Coordinates of C-alpha atoms (C1' of nucleotides) in Angstrom, one line a residue:
Chain A
M70 CA -10.4 -9.5 28.5
G71 CA -13.7 -11.3 27.9
K72 CA -13.8 -14.7 26.3
L73 CA -13.2 -15.1 22.7
S74 CA -16.4 -15.7 20.7
R75 CA -17.7 -15.4 17.2
E76 CA -19.7 -12.3 18.2
A77 CA -16.7 -10.7 19.8
I78 CA -14.7 -11.3 16.7
V79 CA -17.3 -9.8 14.4
E80 CA -17.6 -6.9 16.7
A81 CA -13.9 -6.2 16.7
A82 CA -13.7 -6.6 13.0
V83 CA -16.5 -4.1 12.4
R84 CA -14.6 -1.6 14.7
R85 CA -11.4 -2.1 12.7
I86 CA -13.2 -1.7 9.4
D87 CA -14.8 1.5 10.7
A88 CA -11.5 2.8 11.8
E89 CA -9.3 1.9 8.9
G90 CA -11.4 0.8 6.0
L91 CA -11.7 -2.6 4.4
D92 CA -8.0 -2.8 3.6
G93 CA -7.2 -2.3 7.2
L94 CA -8.9 -5.5 8.1
S95 CA -6.6 -8.5 8.5
M96 CA -6.9 -11.6 10.6
R97 CA -3.7 -10.6 12.4
R98 CA -5.0 -7.2 13.3
V99 CA -8.3 -8.4 14.5
G100 CA -6.5 -10.9 16.6
K101 CA -4.2 -8.3 18.0
D102 CA -7.3 -6.1 18.9
L103 CA -8.6 -9.0 20.9
G104 CA -5.2 -9.9 22.5
V105 CA -5.0 -13.1 20.6
E106 CA -3.1 -14.7 17.7
A107 CA -4.6 -14.7 14.3
M108 CA -4.9 -18.4 14.0
S109 CA -7.1 -18.5 17.1
L110 CA -9.8 -16.8 15.2
Y111 CA -10.1 -19.8 13.0
R112 CA -11.7 -21.7 15.8
Y113 CA -14.8 -19.5 15.4
V114 CA -14.7 -18.5 11.8
P115 CA -13.9 -20.9 8.9
N116 CA -12.1 -18.3 6.8
K117 CA -11.9 -14.6 6.1
T118 CA -14.7 -14.6 3.6
A119 CA -17.1 -16.0 6.2
L120 CA -16.0 -13.3 8.5
L121 CA -16.8 -10.7 5.9
D122 CA -20.2 -12.3 5.4
A123 CA -20.8 -12.1 9.2
I124 CA -19.8 -8.4 9.2
H125 CA -22.2 -7.7 6.4
A126 CA -25.0 -9.5 8.2
S127 CA -24.2 -7.7 11.4
V128 CA -24.3 -4.2 9.9
L129 CA -27.4 -5.0 8.0
E130 CA -29.1 -5.9 11.3
E131 CA -28.4 -2.5 12.6
V132 CA -30.9 -1.1 10.1
Q133 CA -34.0 0.1 11.9
I134 CA -37.3 -1.0 10.5
P135 CA -39.7 1.9 11.0
A136 CA -43.1 1.1 12.3
P137 CA -45.7 1.1 9.5
T138 CA -48.0 4.1 9.2
H139 CA -51.0 4.9 7.0
D140 CA -48.7 6.4 4.4
W141 CA -46.7 3.9 2.4
K142 CA -44.7 6.6 0.7
S143 CA -43.3 7.9 3.9
D144 CA -42.7 4.4 5.1
A145 CA -40.7 3.6 2.1
R146 CA -38.7 6.8 2.4
R147 CA -38.0 6.2 6.1
L148 CA -36.9 2.6 5.5
A149 CA -34.6 3.8 2.7
T150 CA -33.2 6.6 4.8
S151 CA -32.7 4.2 7.7
L152 CA -30.7 2.0 5.5
L153 CA -28.7 4.9 4.2
D154 CA -27.9 6.1 7.7
T155 CA -26.5 2.8 8.9
L156 CA -24.5 2.4 5.7
L157 CA -22.9 5.8 6.2
K158 CA -22.0 4.9 9.7
H159 CA -19.9 2.1 8.3
P160 CA -18.1 3.4 5.3
G161 CA -15.7 0.5 5.0
A162 CA -18.2 -2.2 5.6
M163 CA -20.7 -0.9 3.0
E164 CA -18.4 -2.0 0.2
L165 CA -19.4 -5.5 1.1
F166 CA -23.0 -4.8 0.3
P167 CA -23.0 -4.8 -3.5
T168 CA -21.4 -8.2 -3.9
R169 CA -23.0 -10.2 -1.1
P170 CA -26.6 -11.5 -1.4
A171 CA -28.1 -11.7 2.0
Y172 CA -30.0 -14.8 3.1
T173 CA -29.7 -14.3 6.8
E174 CA -32.7 -14.0 9.1
G175 CA -32.1 -10.3 9.7
S176 CA -32.1 -9.5 6.0
L177 CA -35.2 -11.6 5.4
D178 CA -37.0 -9.6 8.1
R179 CA -36.1 -6.4 6.4
L180 CA -37.2 -7.7 3.0
E181 CA -40.5 -8.8 4.5
A182 CA -41.1 -5.4 5.9
S183 CA -40.3 -3.8 2.5
L184 CA -42.7 -6.1 0.6
A185 CA -45.4 -5.2 3.1
I186 CA -44.9 -1.6 2.2
L187 CA -45.4 -2.3 -1.4
E188 CA -48.5 -4.3 -0.7
R189 CA -50.0 -1.3 1.1
A190 CA -49.0 0.8 -2.0
G191 CA -51.2 -1.4 -4.1
M192 CA -48.4 -2.6 -6.3
P193 CA -49.3 -5.9 -8.1
E194 CA -47.3 -8.9 -7.0
P195 CA -45.1 -9.8 -9.9
L196 CA -43.4 -6.4 -9.6
R197 CA -42.8 -6.1 -5.8
L198 CA -39.6 -7.9 -5.5
A199 CA -38.1 -6.2 -8.5
A200 CA -39.2 -2.8 -7.3
M201 CA -37.8 -3.4 -3.8
Q202 CA -34.5 -4.6 -5.2
S203 CA -34.2 -1.5 -7.3
L204 CA -34.7 0.7 -4.3
Y205 CA -32.2 -1.3 -2.3
L206 CA -29.6 -1.1 -5.0
F207 CA -30.2 2.6 -5.3
V208 CA -29.6 3.2 -1.6
V209 CA -26.5 1.1 -1.4
G210 CA -25.1 2.6 -4.6
H211 CA -25.8 6.1 -3.4
A212 CA -24.2 5.5 -0.1
L213 CA -21.1 4.3 -1.9
F214 CA -21.1 7.2 -4.2
E215 CA -21.6 9.7 -1.4
T216 CA -18.6 8.4 0.6
H217 CA -16.3 7.9 -2.3
A218 CA -17.1 11.2 -4.1
S219 CA -16.1 13.1 -0.9
K220 CA -12.7 11.3 -1.1
V221 CA -11.9 12.9 -4.5
G222 CA -11.5 16.4 -2.9
D223 CA -14.6 17.9 -4.2
D224 CA -16.6 17.0 -7.2
L225 CA -15.4 17.8 -10.6
D226 CA -16.9 21.1 -11.8
Y227 CA -18.9 20.4 -14.9
R228 CA -18.9 24.1 -15.8
S229 CA -15.3 23.9 -16.8
L230 CA -16.0 21.4 -19.6
P231 CA -15.9 22.3 -23.3
A232 CA -19.3 23.5 -24.2
G233 CA -19.5 22.1 -27.6
R234 CA -19.1 18.5 -26.5
Y235 CA -21.0 18.5 -23.3
P236 CA -23.9 20.9 -23.6
N237 CA -26.2 19.0 -21.2
L238 CA -23.5 18.4 -18.6
R239 CA -22.5 22.0 -18.5
K240 CA -25.9 23.3 -17.7
A241 CA -26.5 20.4 -15.3
S242 CA -27.0 21.4 -11.7
V243 CA -25.1 19.2 -9.2
P244 CA -27.3 18.8 -6.2
A245 CA -25.9 18.1 -2.8
A246 CA -25.6 14.5 -2.0
R247 CA -28.6 14.4 0.4
Q248 CA -30.8 16.2 -2.1
S249 CA -29.7 14.0 -4.9
F250 CA -30.7 11.0 -2.7
R251 CA -34.1 12.6 -2.1
H252 CA -34.6 13.1 -5.8
G253 CA -33.7 9.6 -6.6
L254 CA -36.2 8.5 -4.0
D255 CA -38.8 10.7 -5.6
V256 CA -38.3 9.1 -8.9
W257 CA -38.7 5.7 -7.4
V258 CA -41.8 6.6 -5.4
R259 CA -43.5 8.0 -8.5
G260 CA -42.5 5.0 -10.4
V261 CA -44.1 2.7 -7.9
E262 CA -47.2 4.9 -7.7
A263 CA -47.6 4.8 -11.5
S264 CA -47.2 1.0 -11.4
A265 CA -50.1 0.5 -9.0
P266 CA -53.3 -0.3 -10.9
Q267 CA -55.8 1.9 -9.0
E268 CA -55.1 5.6 -9.5
E269 CA -57.0 6.8 -6.5
P270 CA -55.6 6.1 -3.0
Q271 CA -56.8 3.0 -1.1
S272 CA -59.9 3.5 1.0
L273 CA -59.2 4.0 4.7
T274 CA -60.8 0.8 5.8
S275 CA -58.8 -1.4 3.4
R276 CA -55.7 0.4 4.5
L277 CA -56.4 -0.5 8.1
R278 CA -57.3 -4.0 7.2
S279 CA -53.9 -4.6 5.6
L280 CA -52.2 -3.0 8.5
R281 CA -53.9 -5.2 11.0
R282 CA -52.8 -8.3 9.1
R283 CA -49.5 -7.8 10.9
Chain B
M68 CA 5.8 -10.1 -28.1
G69 CA 4.8 -6.5 -28.8
K70 CA 6.4 -3.8 -26.8
L71 CA 5.1 -3.1 -23.3
S72 CA 2.7 -0.2 -23.0
R73 CA 0.1 1.1 -20.7
E74 CA -2.6 -0.1 -23.0
A75 CA -1.2 -3.6 -23.4
I76 CA -1.0 -3.8 -19.6
V77 CA -4.6 -2.8 -19.1
E78 CA -5.7 -5.2 -21.8
A79 CA -3.9 -8.1 -20.3
A80 CA -5.2 -7.2 -16.9
V81 CA -8.8 -7.2 -18.2
R82 CA -8.2 -10.6 -19.7
R83 CA -6.9 -11.9 -16.4
I84 CA -9.8 -10.5 -14.5
D85 CA -12.3 -11.9 -17.0
A86 CA -10.6 -15.3 -16.6
E87 CA -10.1 -15.6 -12.9
G88 CA -11.9 -12.8 -11.2
L89 CA -10.6 -9.8 -9.3
D90 CA -8.7 -11.9 -6.9
G91 CA -6.8 -13.6 -9.7
L92 CA -5.3 -10.2 -10.6
S93 CA -1.9 -9.6 -9.3
M94 CA 1.0 -7.6 -10.7
R95 CA 3.1 -10.7 -11.0
R96 CA 0.5 -12.6 -13.0
V97 CA -0.2 -9.7 -15.4
G98 CA 3.6 -9.5 -15.8
K99 CA 3.9 -13.1 -16.5
D100 CA 1.1 -12.9 -19.1
L101 CA 3.1 -10.3 -20.9
G102 CA 6.4 -12.1 -20.5
V103 CA 7.8 -9.6 -18.2
E104 CA 8.6 -9.1 -14.5
A105 CA 6.1 -7.6 -12.2
M106 CA 8.2 -4.5 -11.4
S107 CA 8.5 -3.6 -15.1
L108 CA 4.8 -2.7 -15.1
Y109 CA 5.5 0.1 -12.7
R110 CA 7.2 2.0 -15.5
Y111 CA 3.7 2.5 -17.0
V112 CA 1.4 2.4 -14.0
P113 CA 2.1 4.1 -10.7
N114 CA 0.5 1.4 -8.6
K115 CA -2.2 -1.2 -8.6
T116 CA -5.0 1.1 -7.7
A117 CA -4.2 3.1 -10.8
L118 CA -4.3 0.0 -12.8
L119 CA -7.7 -0.9 -11.4
D120 CA -8.9 2.6 -12.3
A121 CA -7.7 2.2 -15.8
I122 CA -9.4 -1.2 -16.1
H123 CA -12.6 0.5 -14.9
A124 CA -12.3 3.2 -17.5
S125 CA -11.5 0.7 -20.2
V126 CA -14.5 -1.4 -19.5
L127 CA -16.8 1.6 -19.3
E128 CA -15.7 2.7 -22.7
E129 CA -16.9 -0.5 -24.2
V130 CA -20.4 0.6 -23.4
Q131 CA -22.2 1.4 -26.7
I132 CA -24.1 4.6 -26.8
P133 CA -27.2 3.9 -28.9
A134 CA -28.2 6.5 -31.4
P135 CA -31.0 8.7 -30.2
T136 CA -34.4 8.1 -31.6
H137 CA -37.8 9.9 -31.2
D138 CA -38.6 7.7 -28.2
W139 CA -36.7 8.7 -25.1
K140 CA -38.1 5.7 -23.2
S141 CA -36.6 3.2 -25.6
D142 CA -33.4 5.2 -25.7
A143 CA -33.1 5.0 -21.9
R144 CA -33.9 1.3 -21.9
R145 CA -31.3 0.6 -24.6
L146 CA -28.6 2.6 -22.9
A147 CA -29.3 0.8 -19.7
T148 CA -29.3 -2.6 -21.4
S149 CA -26.1 -1.7 -23.2
L150 CA -24.4 -1.0 -19.9
L151 CA -25.8 -4.2 -18.4
D152 CA -24.5 -6.2 -21.3
T153 CA -20.9 -5.0 -21.1
L154 CA -21.0 -5.4 -17.3
L155 CA -22.0 -9.0 -17.6
K156 CA -19.2 -9.5 -20.1
H157 CA -16.8 -8.6 -17.4
P158 CA -18.0 -10.2 -14.2
G159 CA -14.8 -9.6 -12.3
A160 CA -14.2 -6.0 -13.4
M161 CA -17.7 -4.9 -12.6
E162 CA -17.0 -5.1 -8.9
L163 CA -14.9 -2.0 -9.5
F164 CA -17.9 0.0 -10.5
P165 CA -19.6 0.8 -7.3
T166 CA -16.6 2.3 -5.6
R167 CA -15.0 4.2 -8.3
P168 CA -16.4 7.5 -9.5
A169 CA -15.6 8.1 -13.1
Y170 CA -14.2 11.3 -14.4
T171 CA -12.6 10.1 -17.5
E172 CA -13.5 11.4 -21.0
G173 CA -15.3 8.2 -21.9
S174 CA -17.5 8.3 -18.9
L175 CA -18.4 12.0 -19.4
D176 CA -19.5 11.1 -22.9
R177 CA -21.9 8.6 -21.6
L178 CA -23.2 10.9 -18.9
E179 CA -23.8 13.5 -21.5
A180 CA -25.8 11.2 -23.7
S181 CA -27.8 10.2 -20.7
L182 CA -28.7 13.7 -19.8
A183 CA -29.7 14.4 -23.4
I184 CA -32.2 11.6 -23.1
L185 CA -33.7 13.1 -20.0
E186 CA -33.9 16.5 -21.7
R187 CA -35.9 14.9 -24.4
A188 CA -38.1 13.3 -21.8
G189 CA -39.0 16.7 -20.6
M190 CA -37.6 16.2 -17.1
P191 CA -36.8 19.5 -15.4
E192 CA -33.1 20.3 -14.8
P193 CA -32.5 20.0 -11.1
L194 CA -33.6 16.4 -11.3
R195 CA -31.8 15.1 -14.2
L196 CA -28.4 14.2 -12.7
A197 CA -30.1 12.5 -9.7
A198 CA -32.4 10.5 -11.9
M199 CA -29.6 9.4 -14.2
Q200 CA -27.5 8.4 -11.3
S201 CA -30.3 6.4 -9.8
L202 CA -30.6 4.5 -13.1
Y203 CA -26.9 3.9 -13.3
L204 CA -26.7 2.6 -9.8
F205 CA -29.6 0.3 -10.5
V206 CA -28.0 -1.2 -13.5
V207 CA -24.6 -1.7 -11.8
G208 CA -26.3 -3.1 -8.7
H209 CA -28.4 -5.4 -10.8
A210 CA -25.5 -6.7 -12.7
L211 CA -23.6 -7.5 -9.5
F212 CA -26.7 -9.1 -8.1
E213 CA -27.3 -11.2 -11.2
T214 CA -23.7 -12.6 -11.3
H215 CA -23.4 -13.2 -7.6
A216 CA -26.8 -14.7 -7.1
S217 CA -26.0 -17.4 -9.6
K218 CA -22.9 -18.3 -7.6
V219 CA -25.0 -19.4 -4.7
G220 CA -26.2 -22.5 -6.4
D221 CA -29.8 -21.4 -7.0
D222 CA -31.7 -18.8 -5.2
L223 CA -33.1 -19.5 -1.9
D224 CA -36.7 -20.7 -2.2
Y225 CA -38.9 -18.3 -0.3
R226 CA -41.7 -20.8 -0.2
S227 CA -39.9 -22.8 2.3
L228 CA -40.0 -20.1 4.9
P229 CA -42.2 -20.0 8.0
A230 CA -45.5 -18.5 6.9
G231 CA -46.3 -16.7 10.1
R232 CA -43.2 -14.6 10.0
Y233 CA -42.8 -13.9 6.3
P234 CA -46.3 -13.7 4.8
N235 CA -45.3 -11.4 2.0
L236 CA -42.1 -13.1 1.1
R237 CA -43.8 -16.4 0.9
K238 CA -46.2 -15.3 -1.7
A239 CA -43.7 -13.2 -3.5
S240 CA -42.9 -14.3 -7.0
V241 CA -39.2 -14.4 -7.8
P242 CA -38.8 -13.2 -11.4
A243 CA -36.0 -14.4 -13.6
A244 CA -33.0 -12.0 -13.5
R245 CA -33.7 -10.4 -16.8
Q246 CA -37.3 -9.9 -16.1
S247 CA -36.5 -8.4 -12.8
F248 CA -34.2 -6.0 -14.6
R249 CA -37.0 -5.0 -17.0
H250 CA -39.3 -4.5 -14.1
G251 CA -36.8 -2.2 -12.4
L252 CA -36.4 -0.3 -15.6
D253 CA -40.2 0.0 -15.8
V254 CA -40.4 1.6 -12.4
W255 CA -37.7 4.0 -13.3
V256 CA -39.2 5.0 -16.6
R257 CA -42.6 5.6 -15.0
G258 CA -40.9 7.6 -12.3
V259 CA -39.2 9.8 -14.8
E260 CA -42.4 10.1 -16.8
A261 CA -44.3 11.2 -13.7
S262 CA -41.6 13.7 -12.8
A263 CA -41.8 15.5 -16.1
P264 CA -44.1 18.6 -15.9
Q265 CA -46.2 18.2 -19.0
E266 CA -48.4 15.2 -19.0
E267 CA -48.9 15.0 -22.7
P268 CA -46.0 13.9 -24.9
Q269 CA -43.8 16.6 -26.5
S270 CA -44.9 17.8 -29.9
L271 CA -43.2 16.3 -32.9
T272 CA -41.5 19.5 -33.9
S273 CA -40.1 20.3 -30.5
R274 CA -38.8 16.8 -30.4
L275 CA -37.0 17.2 -33.6
R276 CA -35.6 20.5 -32.6
S277 CA -34.0 19.2 -29.5
L278 CA -32.6 16.3 -31.5
R279 CA -30.9 18.6 -34.0
R280 CA -29.3 20.6 -31.2
R281 CA -26.8 17.7 -31.2
Chain C
dA50 C1' -6.6 -38.3 39.9
dC51 C1' -7.1 -39.1 35.3
dC52 C1' -8.5 -38.3 30.7
dA53 C1' -10.4 -36.0 26.9
dA54 C1' -11.5 -32.2 24.6
dA55 C1' -11.4 -27.4 23.7
dG56 C1' -8.9 -23.2 23.2
dA57 C1' -5.0 -20.7 22.1
dC58 C1' -0.1 -20.6 20.3
dT59 C1' 3.8 -21.6 17.0
dT60 C1' 5.7 -22.5 12.8
dA61 C1' 5.7 -22.6 8.0
dC62 C1' 4.4 -21.8 3.1
dA63 C1' 3.1 -19.6 -0.8
dC64 C1' 1.7 -15.3 -2.2
dT65 C1' 1.0 -10.1 -2.3
dG66 C1' 2.4 -4.8 -3.5
dT67 C1' 6.1 -2.2 -4.1
dA68 C1' 10.8 0.4 -2.7
dA69 C1' 15.5 0.6 -4.1
dC70 C1' 18.9 -0.5 -7.0
dC71 C1' 21.2 -2.6 -11.2
dA72 C1' 22.0 -3.9 -16.3
dT73 C1' 21.6 -3.0 -21.0
dG74 C1' 20.8 -1.3 -25.5
dG75 C1' 19.9 2.2 -28.6
dA76 C1' 19.6 7.2 -29.8
dC77 C1' 21.9 11.7 -29.8
dT78 C1' 25.5 14.9 -29.3
dT79 C1' 30.0 16.1 -30.2
Chain D
dA232 C1' 33.7 7.1 -34.0
dA233 C1' 33.4 8.0 -29.2
dG234 C1' 31.0 9.2 -25.4
dT235 C1' 26.9 10.3 -23.0
dC236 C1' 22.3 9.7 -21.5
dC237 C1' 18.2 7.6 -20.4
dA238 C1' 14.3 4.7 -21.3
dT239 C1' 13.2 0.0 -20.6
dG240 C1' 13.3 -4.0 -18.2
dG241 C1' 15.4 -7.2 -14.4
dT242 C1' 16.8 -8.3 -9.5
dT243 C1' 16.6 -8.4 -4.8
dA244 C1' 14.4 -7.5 -0.6
dC245 C1' 10.9 -6.3 2.9
dA246 C1' 6.8 -6.2 5.4
dG247 C1' 2.4 -8.1 5.2
dT248 C1' -1.3 -11.4 3.8
dG249 C1' -4.5 -16.0 4.5
dT250 C1' -4.3 -20.3 6.3
dA251 C1' -2.7 -25.5 6.7
dA252 C1' -0.6 -28.4 10.3
dG253 C1' 1.0 -29.5 14.5
dT254 C1' 1.7 -28.5 19.6
dC255 C1' 1.1 -26.9 24.1
dT256 C1' -2.2 -25.6 28.0
dT257 C1' -6.2 -25.1 30.5
dT258 C1' -10.5 -26.9 32.0
dG259 C1' -14.5 -29.8 33.0
dG260 C1' -16.4 -34.5 33.8
dT261 C1' -16.1 -38.9 35.7

DNA sequence: ACCAAAGACTTACACTGTAACCATGGACTT
DNA sequence: AAGTCCATGGTTACAGTGTAAGTCTTTGGT
């Protein structure tokens, strides 16, 4: 029965959320998990919203930042996949991601690493933040979609739709979730590539120079 | 005092959500708005989750499908903007979008229209659904971000960060929300463009042919 | 030994979703 | 006209929620 602390509370809350989803999280339950009354938590957390914010930050900090290589495309892909992986590890907590902007230290670190990737990609400055945000939103959205689609039994079969009304949908192929994720990434990577001014890849020396600059 | 009905309930619920956000929506309040006890709603709606689903569907059906033109890029942009517009009109309801997969008729119609756009773009089949989903997720995510970022007073100023740790963030330019949306769209459009096999645009006659095919 | 403060507990309030049951009025059958 | 049914809405009740306010209890410093 270790001492109560903000971290211990957040930790317990994440466990509860992992086990029973966001709805299973109540102050009373978290308290019980820690062998303590609900109101005792309020000594360390001003209210439930703040606790949710802390959970969000905590999960975000689990995301591994892959070490930069010479290949910005693979760096971007690995960062995105890393984010996807931790999100899928916390199906309940990831519902917090779309609505909470993150200004914690951990999230700034990750944003910084993302922008560095885009710099190496040769993307001009006024676009970088927007491009990164679109990637982030895609990953989070996909993670949500992947976990919620599997709840509906299995996907609706588009082939059983009336052909007259839905010609394109009927012949659409529904890729497996992971593949659909990869395809989405492909579109993004190609989009970034096409937004970089120079068509040819950066020279090796300039690549190394930007890597050395931390 | 019109008769109670499922539609009237959904309508009232949407109004409440628009006025006071998702948290302001309770069965009792919706009942009161309709001059009725909370339990009476359960004659038309099995439970609150179903009501939320209905709200989701209702808002989604407000999205205008722009008439297709000869220019798939502008079609895609207009569809995305149309979705963004209705989402921003319902700041509370849009929180429902990330977690609810939509299999209603109205949502299938919109998906069908989207796929038709990608067909005109010359995108090969196995990628279309994934590409469209990535666009959809981007728009929804952006709408959420736009409404929630404005809640935090004004954005954090990246220029006040320690320069040693966040070199890229410090020199990042934070575009206005709308511009950031347009930039994200640009990346997507270029990505789709680069994913289509033929580099040159479709011939005029083949464009018209695919348009005629409904 | 005393005091102060910190940490946890107790009680209480207004509110939530919804299960189970009850009342009523109008339509339909006979 | 009488009787039946049932759709529609009301009532009560229960378990659970976040959290404000106040109270005990333990602990560390002097």
